[in-house]
Short mmCIF file of C-alpha atoms in Angstrom, two decimals:
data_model
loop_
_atom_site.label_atom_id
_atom_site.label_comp_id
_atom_site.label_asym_id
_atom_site.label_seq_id
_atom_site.Cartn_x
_atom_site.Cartn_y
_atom_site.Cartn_z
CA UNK A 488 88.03 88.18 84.68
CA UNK A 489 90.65 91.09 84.02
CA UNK A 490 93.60 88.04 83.34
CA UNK A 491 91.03 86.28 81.02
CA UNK A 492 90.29 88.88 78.35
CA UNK A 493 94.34 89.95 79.21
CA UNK A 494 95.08 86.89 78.20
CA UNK A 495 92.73 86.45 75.22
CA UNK A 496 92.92 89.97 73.60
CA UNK A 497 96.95 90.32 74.38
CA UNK A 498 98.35 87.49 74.97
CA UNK A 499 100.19 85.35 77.73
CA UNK A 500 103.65 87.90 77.29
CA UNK A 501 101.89 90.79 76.98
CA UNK A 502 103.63 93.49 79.42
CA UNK A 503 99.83 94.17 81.09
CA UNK A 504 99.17 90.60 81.49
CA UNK A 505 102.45 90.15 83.25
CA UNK A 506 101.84 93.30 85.57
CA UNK A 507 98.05 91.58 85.95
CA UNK A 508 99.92 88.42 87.38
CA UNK A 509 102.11 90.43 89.70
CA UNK A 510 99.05 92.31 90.86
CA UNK A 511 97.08 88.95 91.40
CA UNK A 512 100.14 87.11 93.04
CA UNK A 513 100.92 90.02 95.76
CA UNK A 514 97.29 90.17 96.28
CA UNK A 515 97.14 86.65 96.86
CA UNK A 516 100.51 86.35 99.17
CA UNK A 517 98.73 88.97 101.45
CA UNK A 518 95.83 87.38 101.58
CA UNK A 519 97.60 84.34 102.79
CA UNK A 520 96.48 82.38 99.67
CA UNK A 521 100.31 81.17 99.07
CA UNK A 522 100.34 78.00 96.87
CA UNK A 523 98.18 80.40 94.36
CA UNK A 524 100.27 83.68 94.71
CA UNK A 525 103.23 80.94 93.63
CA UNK A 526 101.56 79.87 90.67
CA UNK A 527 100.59 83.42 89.41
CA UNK A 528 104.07 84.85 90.41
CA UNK A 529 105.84 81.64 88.55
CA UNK A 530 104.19 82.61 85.61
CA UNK A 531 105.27 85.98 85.45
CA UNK A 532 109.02 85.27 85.80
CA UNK A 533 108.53 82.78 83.59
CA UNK A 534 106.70 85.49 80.71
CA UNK A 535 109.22 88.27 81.94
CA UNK A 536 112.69 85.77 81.05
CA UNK A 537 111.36 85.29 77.82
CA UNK A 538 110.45 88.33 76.82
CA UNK A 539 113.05 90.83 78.83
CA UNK A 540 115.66 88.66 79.98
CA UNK A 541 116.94 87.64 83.28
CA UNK A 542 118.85 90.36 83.99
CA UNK A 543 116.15 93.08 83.42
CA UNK A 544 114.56 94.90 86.42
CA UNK A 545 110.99 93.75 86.07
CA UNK A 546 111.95 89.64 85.94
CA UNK A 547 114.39 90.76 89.55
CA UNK A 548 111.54 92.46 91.00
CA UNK A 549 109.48 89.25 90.62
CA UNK A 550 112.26 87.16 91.44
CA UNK A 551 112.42 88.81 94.91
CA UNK A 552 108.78 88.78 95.16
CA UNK A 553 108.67 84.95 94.57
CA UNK A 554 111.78 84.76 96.77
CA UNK A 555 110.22 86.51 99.81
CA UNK A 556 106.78 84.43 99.23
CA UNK A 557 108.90 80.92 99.29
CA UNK A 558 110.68 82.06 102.66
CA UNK A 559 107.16 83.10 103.98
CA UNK A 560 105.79 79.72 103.18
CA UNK A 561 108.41 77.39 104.54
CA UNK A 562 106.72 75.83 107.90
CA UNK A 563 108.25 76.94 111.25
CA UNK A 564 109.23 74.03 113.31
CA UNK A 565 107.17 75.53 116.37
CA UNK A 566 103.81 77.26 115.51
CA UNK A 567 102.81 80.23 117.77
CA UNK A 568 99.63 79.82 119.74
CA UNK A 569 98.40 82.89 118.97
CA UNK A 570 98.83 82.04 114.79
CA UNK A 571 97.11 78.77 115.78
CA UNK A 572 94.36 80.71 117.47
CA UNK A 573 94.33 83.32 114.01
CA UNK A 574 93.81 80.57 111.74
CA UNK A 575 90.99 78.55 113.77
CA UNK A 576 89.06 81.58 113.24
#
């Protein structure tokens, strides 16, 4: 609800709404929810080039963020039992 009104009252590149996205994303990445931590976190690097630049800290910070999520979500050839026990349960 926060990222709706964000989004309606300031706007898609609004510095909040981009910190809202990054808050949502990380939350989502440790909750496991990956494919929808990407999305948000995409978003945000894409709002932070436009409006700061490539080069500026925030847009690196989420680069690494989306960086670390990607390696996190590339399969392992060889699942654990004990992470196939966690997720049957």
């Amino acid at each position: 609800e926060a990222l709706e009104w964000q989004r309606r009252e300031l706007g898609d590149e609004h510095p909040n709404t981009l910190k809202t996205l990054n808050n949502l994303g990380v939350l989502l990445k440790t909750q496991e929810k990956l494919e929808e931590a990407e999305q948000l976190l995409r978003e945000e690097l894409e709002g932070r080039r436009r409006t700061m630049g490539d080069e500026h800290p925030a847009t690196v910070r989420v680069k690494q963020t989306l960086k670390d999520l990607l390696e996190k979500n590339v399969p392992n050839s060889q699942p654990t039992k004990a992470r196939d026990e966690n997720k049957q349960k």
